Short mmCIF file of N, CA and C in Angstrom, two decimals:
data_model
loop_
_atom_site.label_atom_id
_atom_site.label_comp_id
_atom_site.label_asym_id
_atom_site.label_seq_id
_atom_site.Cartn_x
_atom_site.Cartn_y
_atom_site.Cartn_z
N MET A 1 83.47 92.16 75.37
CA MET A 1 84.79 92.79 75.51
C MET A 1 85.32 92.23 76.90
N ILE A 2 84.45 92.14 77.92
CA ILE A 2 84.88 91.70 79.30
C ILE A 2 85.40 90.41 79.03
N TYR A 3 84.78 89.33 78.44
CA TYR A 3 85.11 88.02 78.27
C TYR A 3 86.67 87.94 77.71
N ILE A 4 86.75 88.74 76.48
CA ILE A 4 88.14 88.79 75.84
C ILE A 4 89.24 89.28 76.97
N ALA A 5 88.82 90.32 77.80
CA ALA A 5 89.82 90.86 78.76
C ALA A 5 90.22 89.76 79.85
N VAL A 6 89.06 89.08 80.25
CA VAL A 6 89.40 87.95 81.43
C VAL A 6 90.18 87.09 80.63
N LEU A 7 89.91 86.60 79.41
CA LEU A 7 90.77 85.57 78.78
C LEU A 7 92.30 85.92 78.60
N ILE A 8 92.73 87.19 78.21
CA ILE A 8 93.84 87.69 78.12
C ILE A 8 94.50 88.01 79.57
N TYR A 9 93.88 88.33 80.64
CA TYR A 9 94.23 88.31 81.71
C TYR A 9 94.85 87.13 82.25
N ALA A 10 94.02 86.13 82.15
CA ALA A 10 94.24 84.76 82.62
C ALA A 10 95.47 84.13 81.88
N ALA A 11 95.38 84.31 80.51
CA ALA A 11 96.59 83.78 79.79
C ALA A 11 97.84 84.61 79.95
N ALA A 12 97.77 85.63 80.25
CA ALA A 12 99.15 86.50 80.34
C ALA A 12 99.70 86.11 81.87
N MET A 13 98.89 85.98 82.76
CA MET A 13 99.19 85.51 84.35
C MET A 13 99.74 83.95 84.12
N THR A 14 99.02 83.16 83.44
CA THR A 14 99.65 81.74 83.32
C THR A 14 100.71 81.71 82.67
N ALA A 15 101.03 82.50 81.56
CA ALA A 15 102.28 82.49 80.74
C ALA A 15 103.35 82.96 81.41
N ALA A 16 103.20 84.12 82.35
CA ALA A 16 104.12 84.68 83.27
C ALA A 16 104.57 83.68 84.05
N ASN A 17 103.68 82.90 84.79
CA ASN A 17 104.17 81.77 85.87
C ASN A 17 104.91 80.81 85.20
N LEU A 18 104.49 80.22 84.11
CA LEU A 18 105.26 79.07 83.43
C LEU A 18 106.52 79.52 82.91
N LEU A 19 106.59 80.95 82.50
CA LEU A 19 108.06 81.45 82.15
C LEU A 19 108.94 81.55 83.10
N VAL A 20 108.45 81.87 84.28
CA VAL A 20 109.36 81.91 85.47
C VAL A 20 109.78 80.59 86.00
N LEU A 21 108.94 79.65 85.86
CA LEU A 21 109.38 78.14 86.15
C LEU A 21 110.30 77.77 85.24
N ALA A 22 110.33 77.92 83.80
CA ALA A 22 111.21 77.51 82.86
C ALA A 22 112.52 78.15 82.96
N PHE A 23 112.63 79.45 83.36
CA PHE A 23 113.91 80.33 83.21
C PHE A 23 114.27 81.06 84.52
N GLY A 24 113.54 80.88 85.57
CA GLY A 24 113.90 81.13 86.84
C GLY A 24 113.82 82.79 86.87
N PRO A 25 114.40 83.40 87.87
CA PRO A 25 114.48 84.82 88.23
C PRO A 25 115.05 85.76 87.15
N ALA A 26 115.73 85.23 86.30
CA ALA A 26 116.37 85.84 85.23
C ALA A 26 115.31 86.53 84.19
N ILE A 27 114.16 85.81 83.97
CA ILE A 27 113.09 86.16 83.09
C ILE A 27 112.18 87.32 83.79
N SER A 28 112.33 87.57 85.08
CA SER A 28 111.45 88.33 85.71
C SER A 28 111.29 89.84 85.24
N PRO A 29 112.28 90.50 84.98
CA PRO A 29 112.10 91.92 84.32
C PRO A 29 111.46 91.76 82.94
N VAL A 30 111.85 91.00 82.17
CA VAL A 30 110.96 90.89 80.74
C VAL A 30 109.44 90.64 81.09
N ASN A 31 109.36 89.47 81.83
CA ASN A 31 107.92 89.15 82.38
C ASN A 31 107.08 90.10 82.79
N SER A 32 107.83 91.07 83.83
CA SER A 32 107.36 91.92 84.54
C SER A 32 106.76 93.33 83.61
N PHE A 33 107.66 93.48 82.56
CA PHE A 33 107.27 94.67 81.77
C PHE A 33 106.15 94.17 80.89
N VAL A 34 106.22 93.06 80.17
CA VAL A 34 105.36 92.69 79.05
C VAL A 34 104.05 92.12 79.69
N LEU A 35 104.19 91.06 80.34
CA LEU A 35 102.94 90.32 80.92
C LEU A 35 102.23 90.87 82.14
N ILE A 36 103.01 91.06 83.29
CA ILE A 36 102.38 91.66 84.41
C ILE A 36 102.06 93.09 84.34
N GLY A 37 102.80 93.76 83.44
CA GLY A 37 102.23 95.30 82.96
C GLY A 37 100.98 94.98 82.52
N LEU A 38 100.79 94.26 81.64
CA LEU A 38 99.45 94.02 81.05
C LEU A 38 98.30 93.72 81.97
N ASP A 39 98.93 92.73 82.98
CA ASP A 39 97.88 92.42 83.97
C ASP A 39 97.46 93.56 84.81
N LEU A 40 98.51 94.35 85.18
CA LEU A 40 98.08 95.50 86.01
C LEU A 40 97.08 96.39 85.39
N ALA A 41 97.39 96.73 84.00
CA ALA A 41 96.41 97.71 83.46
C ALA A 41 95.02 96.89 83.13
N LEU A 42 94.96 95.56 82.75
CA LEU A 42 93.85 94.92 82.57
C LEU A 42 92.97 94.93 83.89
N ARG A 43 93.75 94.61 85.02
CA ARG A 43 93.11 94.70 86.25
C ARG A 43 92.37 95.74 86.65
N ASP A 44 92.96 96.95 86.35
CA ASP A 44 92.30 98.34 86.65
C ASP A 44 90.99 98.44 85.79
N TRP A 45 91.20 98.15 84.52
CA TRP A 45 89.95 98.10 83.64
C TRP A 45 88.90 97.04 84.10
N LEU A 46 89.47 95.94 84.44
CA LEU A 46 88.29 94.88 85.09
C LEU A 46 87.79 95.37 86.41
N HIS A 47 88.44 95.97 87.10
CA HIS A 47 87.98 96.46 88.48
C HIS A 47 86.81 97.29 88.26
N MET A 48 86.62 98.02 87.19
CA MET A 48 85.42 98.82 86.76
C MET A 48 84.21 98.06 86.25
N ARG A 49 84.46 96.74 86.04
CA ARG A 49 83.44 96.07 85.36
C ARG A 49 83.19 94.76 86.07
N LEU A 50 83.94 94.18 86.93
CA LEU A 50 83.68 93.03 87.81
C LEU A 50 83.51 93.34 89.30
N LYS A 51 82.79 92.30 89.83
CA LYS A 51 82.59 92.45 91.38
C LYS A 51 83.98 92.00 91.80
N VAL A 52 84.26 92.52 93.15
CA VAL A 52 85.51 92.10 93.84
C VAL A 52 85.52 90.49 93.90
N TRP A 53 84.46 89.88 94.17
CA TRP A 53 84.66 88.25 94.28
C TRP A 53 85.11 87.87 92.91
N GLN A 54 84.53 88.43 91.87
CA GLN A 54 84.78 87.80 90.51
C GLN A 54 86.32 88.01 90.18
N MET A 55 86.77 89.19 90.64
CA MET A 55 88.25 89.60 90.49
C MET A 55 89.12 88.40 91.14
N GLY A 56 88.65 88.20 92.34
CA GLY A 56 89.33 87.20 93.32
C GLY A 56 89.45 85.90 92.50
N LEU A 57 88.20 85.44 92.06
CA LEU A 57 88.08 84.07 91.51
C LEU A 57 88.91 84.03 90.24
N LEU A 58 88.99 85.08 89.42
CA LEU A 58 89.87 85.21 88.18
C LEU A 58 91.40 85.01 88.70
N ILE A 59 91.81 85.58 89.66
CA ILE A 59 92.99 85.50 89.91
C ILE A 59 93.41 83.99 90.47
N GLY A 60 92.54 83.49 91.51
CA GLY A 60 92.67 82.05 91.83
C GLY A 60 92.79 81.12 90.76
N VAL A 61 91.92 81.15 89.76
CA VAL A 61 91.70 80.15 88.75
C VAL A 61 92.99 80.37 87.82
N SER A 62 93.50 81.43 87.53
CA SER A 62 94.67 81.74 86.65
C SER A 62 95.72 80.90 87.39
N GLY A 63 95.88 80.97 88.77
CA GLY A 63 96.78 80.17 89.51
C GLY A 63 96.51 78.81 89.28
N LEU A 64 95.52 78.34 89.41
CA LEU A 64 95.06 76.90 89.39
C LEU A 64 95.42 76.46 87.95
N ILE A 65 95.00 77.26 86.91
CA ILE A 65 95.41 76.76 85.49
C ILE A 65 97.12 76.65 85.38
N THR A 66 97.70 77.46 85.91
CA THR A 66 99.18 77.26 85.81
C THR A 66 99.55 75.95 86.53
N TYR A 67 99.22 75.54 87.72
CA TYR A 67 99.38 74.42 88.36
C TYR A 67 98.95 73.19 87.59
N LEU A 68 97.73 73.31 86.88
CA LEU A 68 97.21 71.97 86.09
C LEU A 68 98.02 71.92 84.83
N LEU A 69 98.62 72.90 84.28
CA LEU A 69 99.47 72.94 82.94
C LEU A 69 100.67 72.37 83.45
N ASN A 70 101.20 72.47 84.62
CA ASN A 70 102.57 72.07 85.03
C ASN A 70 102.61 71.88 86.58
N PRO A 71 102.15 70.75 86.96
CA PRO A 71 102.10 70.49 88.39
C PRO A 71 103.64 70.87 89.18
N ALA A 72 104.67 70.86 88.31
CA ALA A 72 105.88 71.27 88.91
C ALA A 72 105.80 72.70 89.26
N ALA A 73 105.05 73.57 88.79
CA ALA A 73 104.95 74.90 88.92
C ALA A 73 104.09 75.28 90.04
N GLY A 74 103.80 74.39 90.99
CA GLY A 74 103.20 74.52 92.23
C GLY A 74 103.55 75.80 93.01
N GLN A 75 104.84 75.73 93.49
CA GLN A 75 105.18 76.90 94.36
C GLN A 75 105.08 78.09 93.39
N VAL A 76 105.47 78.09 92.30
CA VAL A 76 105.39 79.48 91.55
C VAL A 76 103.72 79.73 91.44
N ALA A 77 102.91 78.73 91.18
CA ALA A 77 101.53 79.07 90.98
C ALA A 77 100.93 79.85 92.24
N ILE A 78 101.35 79.07 93.50
CA ILE A 78 100.82 79.50 94.81
C ILE A 78 101.42 80.87 95.18
N ALA A 79 102.95 80.85 94.83
CA ALA A 79 103.30 82.45 95.01
C ALA A 79 102.64 83.61 94.17
N SER A 80 102.43 82.95 92.94
CA SER A 80 101.66 83.95 92.11
C SER A 80 100.21 84.48 92.45
N ALA A 81 99.52 83.39 93.06
CA ALA A 81 98.06 83.72 93.42
C ALA A 81 98.21 84.64 94.58
N VAL A 82 99.07 84.28 95.59
CA VAL A 82 99.16 85.07 96.79
C VAL A 82 99.65 86.51 96.51
N ALA A 83 100.53 86.62 95.65
CA ALA A 83 100.98 87.92 95.39
C ALA A 83 100.05 88.77 94.36
N PHE A 84 99.42 87.89 93.49
CA PHE A 84 98.46 88.84 92.69
C PHE A 84 97.23 89.11 93.49
N THR A 85 96.82 88.16 94.46
CA THR A 85 95.65 88.57 95.46
C THR A 85 95.97 89.96 96.32
N CYS A 86 97.08 89.79 96.84
CA CYS A 86 97.71 90.82 97.59
C CYS A 86 97.74 92.07 96.82
N ALA A 87 98.27 92.00 95.76
CA ALA A 87 98.49 93.13 94.70
C ALA A 87 97.20 93.74 94.29
N ALA A 88 96.29 92.71 93.86
CA ALA A 88 95.02 93.18 93.36
C ALA A 88 94.25 94.01 94.50
N LEU A 89 94.24 93.39 95.80
CA LEU A 89 93.56 94.16 96.68
C LEU A 89 94.12 95.50 96.91
N SER A 90 95.38 95.69 96.92
CA SER A 90 95.95 96.87 97.14
C SER A 90 95.89 97.79 96.13
N ASP A 91 95.98 97.41 94.85
CA ASP A 91 95.63 98.11 93.76
C ASP A 91 94.11 98.65 93.68
N TRP A 92 93.28 97.61 94.06
CA TRP A 92 91.86 98.04 94.16
C TRP A 92 91.57 99.34 95.13
N VAL A 93 92.18 99.05 96.42
CA VAL A 93 92.13 100.19 97.20
C VAL A 93 92.45 101.29 96.75
N ALA A 94 93.88 101.35 96.32
CA ALA A 94 94.38 102.72 95.72
C ALA A 94 93.53 103.28 94.40
N PHE A 95 92.99 102.32 93.67
CA PHE A 95 92.29 102.61 92.35
C PHE A 95 90.95 103.49 92.86
N ALA A 96 90.28 102.83 93.87
CA ALA A 96 89.08 103.35 94.37
C ALA A 96 89.20 104.47 95.16
N ARG A 97 90.47 104.85 95.80
CA ARG A 97 90.52 106.19 96.44
C ARG A 97 91.02 107.33 95.58
N LEU A 98 91.71 107.04 94.52
CA LEU A 98 92.17 107.93 93.57
C LEU A 98 91.11 108.58 92.69
N ARG A 99 90.99 109.98 92.44
CA ARG A 99 90.07 110.56 91.62
C ARG A 99 90.57 111.15 90.34
N GLY A 100 89.81 111.13 89.44
CA GLY A 100 90.18 111.58 88.13
C GLY A 100 89.95 110.72 87.01
N ARG A 101 90.71 110.89 85.91
CA ARG A 101 90.41 110.06 84.79
C ARG A 101 91.01 108.79 85.13
N TRP A 102 90.50 107.79 84.11
CA TRP A 102 90.90 106.34 84.29
C TRP A 102 92.34 106.27 84.49
N LEU A 103 93.15 106.89 83.33
CA LEU A 103 94.46 106.82 83.11
C LEU A 103 95.31 107.16 84.33
N PHE A 104 94.90 108.28 85.16
CA PHE A 104 95.64 108.59 86.31
C PHE A 104 95.48 107.62 87.29
N ARG A 105 94.19 107.17 87.48
CA ARG A 105 93.81 106.26 88.42
C ARG A 105 94.60 104.83 88.35
N ALA A 106 94.61 104.41 87.04
CA ALA A 106 95.32 103.10 86.97
C ALA A 106 96.72 103.13 86.92
N ASN A 107 97.35 104.34 86.63
CA ASN A 107 99.02 104.29 86.83
C ASN A 107 99.21 104.76 88.21
N GLY A 108 98.38 105.27 88.93
CA GLY A 108 98.52 105.61 90.27
C GLY A 108 98.54 104.34 91.07
N SER A 109 97.41 103.44 90.74
CA SER A 109 97.21 102.23 91.59
C SER A 109 98.17 101.13 91.23
N ASN A 110 98.82 101.41 89.98
CA ASN A 110 99.84 100.24 89.51
C ASN A 110 101.21 100.46 90.38
N LEU A 111 101.50 101.68 90.89
CA LEU A 111 102.67 101.89 91.70
C LEU A 111 102.32 100.92 93.03
N VAL A 112 101.22 100.90 93.55
CA VAL A 112 100.84 100.25 94.65
C VAL A 112 100.87 98.86 94.52
N GLY A 113 100.15 98.35 93.37
CA GLY A 113 100.14 96.89 93.11
C GLY A 113 101.54 96.22 92.71
N ALA A 114 102.20 97.05 91.89
CA ALA A 114 103.78 96.68 91.42
C ALA A 114 104.41 96.61 92.72
N ALA A 115 104.47 97.45 93.71
CA ALA A 115 105.29 97.27 94.81
C ALA A 115 104.92 96.21 95.60
N VAL A 116 103.67 95.98 95.86
CA VAL A 116 103.31 94.82 96.61
C VAL A 116 103.71 93.39 95.97
N ASP A 117 103.27 93.33 94.71
CA ASP A 117 103.54 92.10 93.85
C ASP A 117 105.06 91.86 93.77
N SER A 118 105.68 92.89 93.65
CA SER A 118 107.39 92.76 93.25
C SER A 118 107.97 92.09 94.66
N VAL A 119 107.40 92.52 95.77
CA VAL A 119 108.13 91.97 97.18
C VAL A 119 107.67 90.67 97.27
N ILE A 120 106.37 90.30 97.24
CA ILE A 120 105.74 88.96 97.71
C ILE A 120 106.08 87.89 96.71
N PHE A 121 106.02 88.08 95.35
CA PHE A 121 106.23 86.92 94.37
C PHE A 121 107.45 86.37 94.51
N PRO A 122 108.59 87.31 94.11
CA PRO A 122 109.87 86.37 94.18
C PRO A 122 110.20 85.82 95.56
N THR A 123 109.77 86.49 96.45
CA THR A 123 110.24 86.02 98.03
C THR A 123 109.49 84.69 98.25
N LEU A 124 108.18 84.58 97.86
CA LEU A 124 107.60 83.27 97.81
C LEU A 124 108.07 82.24 97.02
N ALA A 125 108.12 82.49 95.77
CA ALA A 125 108.59 81.53 94.57
C ALA A 125 109.93 81.08 94.81
N PHE A 126 110.85 81.85 95.28
CA PHE A 126 112.30 81.37 95.26
C PHE A 126 112.74 81.23 96.66
N GLY A 127 111.90 81.64 97.54
CA GLY A 127 112.33 81.40 99.04
C GLY A 127 113.20 82.28 99.67
N VAL A 128 113.54 83.43 99.05
CA VAL A 128 114.50 84.36 99.71
C VAL A 128 114.10 85.81 99.07
N LEU A 129 114.40 86.79 99.83
CA LEU A 129 114.28 88.13 99.36
C LEU A 129 115.38 88.52 98.52
N MET A 130 115.20 88.88 97.17
CA MET A 130 116.22 89.26 96.29
C MET A 130 116.09 90.91 95.88
N PRO A 131 116.71 91.71 96.63
CA PRO A 131 116.39 93.05 96.34
C PRO A 131 116.61 93.52 95.02
N GLN A 132 117.62 92.94 94.25
CA GLN A 132 117.84 93.38 92.84
C GLN A 132 116.56 93.00 92.18
N ILE A 133 116.12 91.72 92.25
CA ILE A 133 114.97 91.33 91.51
C ILE A 133 113.83 92.02 91.73
N VAL A 134 113.61 92.17 93.02
CA VAL A 134 112.34 93.12 93.50
C VAL A 134 112.58 94.48 92.83
N LEU A 135 113.51 95.05 92.77
CA LEU A 135 113.80 96.44 92.17
C LEU A 135 113.48 96.48 90.66
N MET A 136 114.17 95.52 90.19
CA MET A 136 114.05 95.43 88.57
C MET A 136 112.42 95.03 88.28
N GLN A 137 111.74 94.20 89.11
CA GLN A 137 110.46 93.90 88.82
C GLN A 137 109.64 95.04 88.96
N PHE A 138 109.82 95.92 90.03
CA PHE A 138 108.99 97.11 90.30
C PHE A 138 109.17 98.03 89.20
N VAL A 139 110.33 98.41 88.83
CA VAL A 139 110.60 99.30 87.68
C VAL A 139 109.73 98.87 86.37
N ALA A 140 110.04 97.39 86.11
CA ALA A 140 109.47 96.95 84.70
C ALA A 140 107.96 96.86 84.84
N LYS A 141 107.42 96.41 85.96
CA LYS A 141 105.80 96.45 86.15
C LYS A 141 105.44 97.98 86.11
N VAL A 142 105.96 98.87 86.66
CA VAL A 142 105.29 100.26 86.49
C VAL A 142 105.41 100.71 85.24
N ALA A 143 106.76 100.48 84.37
CA ALA A 143 106.87 100.98 83.08
C ALA A 143 105.98 100.30 82.13
N GLY A 144 105.80 98.90 82.24
CA GLY A 144 104.93 98.14 81.37
C GLY A 144 103.50 98.38 81.68
N GLY A 145 103.14 98.66 83.19
CA GLY A 145 101.71 98.98 83.40
C GLY A 145 101.40 100.44 82.67
N ALA A 146 102.28 101.43 82.64
CA ALA A 146 102.10 102.57 82.02
C ALA A 146 101.87 102.61 80.50
N VAL A 147 102.78 101.58 79.83
CA VAL A 147 102.60 101.43 78.44
C VAL A 147 101.21 100.84 78.16
N TRP A 148 100.97 99.74 78.79
CA TRP A 148 99.58 98.92 78.46
C TRP A 148 98.46 100.04 78.94
N SER A 149 98.57 100.77 79.97
CA SER A 149 97.48 101.58 80.42
C SER A 149 97.25 102.66 79.11
N PHE A 150 98.30 103.15 78.63
CA PHE A 150 98.17 104.06 77.57
C PHE A 150 97.50 103.48 76.35
N VAL A 151 97.90 102.30 76.08
CA VAL A 151 97.29 101.54 75.00
C VAL A 151 95.80 101.21 75.25
N LEU A 152 95.46 100.60 76.30
CA LEU A 152 94.19 100.43 76.91
C LEU A 152 93.30 101.69 76.70
N ASN A 153 93.80 102.82 77.30
CA ASN A 153 93.14 103.95 77.45
C ASN A 153 92.68 104.72 75.89
N ARG A 154 93.80 104.39 75.14
CA ARG A 154 93.45 104.90 73.65
C ARG A 154 92.40 104.06 72.94
N ARG A 155 92.68 102.70 73.07
CA ARG A 155 91.73 101.73 72.53
C ARG A 155 90.25 101.90 73.02
N LEU A 156 90.37 101.81 74.26
CA LEU A 156 89.03 101.67 74.87
C LEU A 156 88.23 102.99 75.12
N TYR A 157 89.04 104.08 75.35
CA TYR A 157 88.33 105.33 75.71
C TYR A 157 88.54 106.48 74.68
N GLY A 158 89.44 106.18 73.64
CA GLY A 158 89.73 107.06 72.53
C GLY A 158 90.53 108.41 73.09
N ASP A 159 90.87 108.33 74.42
CA ASP A 159 91.73 109.21 74.89
C ASP A 159 93.43 109.20 74.30
N ASP A 160 93.86 110.53 74.26
CA ASP A 160 95.30 110.57 74.12
C ASP A 160 96.27 110.60 75.22
#
């Protein structure tokens, strides 16, 4: 199951990067809800199963895959790798400090990870701070992360 989760995580991150390259900032809210929301939820699940260095490697390799599939995605891939690394570290610290059931911890840490990622990614990818995009991404990531967390929680833990 871990291998499938790793492949889905890397595929979602790569697809999100390539979609941003193809459609620009306009795709960000949809990407954030569907693909980044999935990444946030999977990241928390993987945090409980992988070592920190393995998670960092997964994030870095996903950025490299994006670049190799489309070298023109260089700035987007770099922005993504930096933002996801910072968000993953922030998410991990929050997840580790929160107590309670996995679903509570996942959604709580997603708030932190989504905030960090929402500011860093568009700023680095597009070279300017875009408050509307940051806010839309944050809301979409938190909502998407919550939906995916509930789906994963139900499928993996049988909780309602």
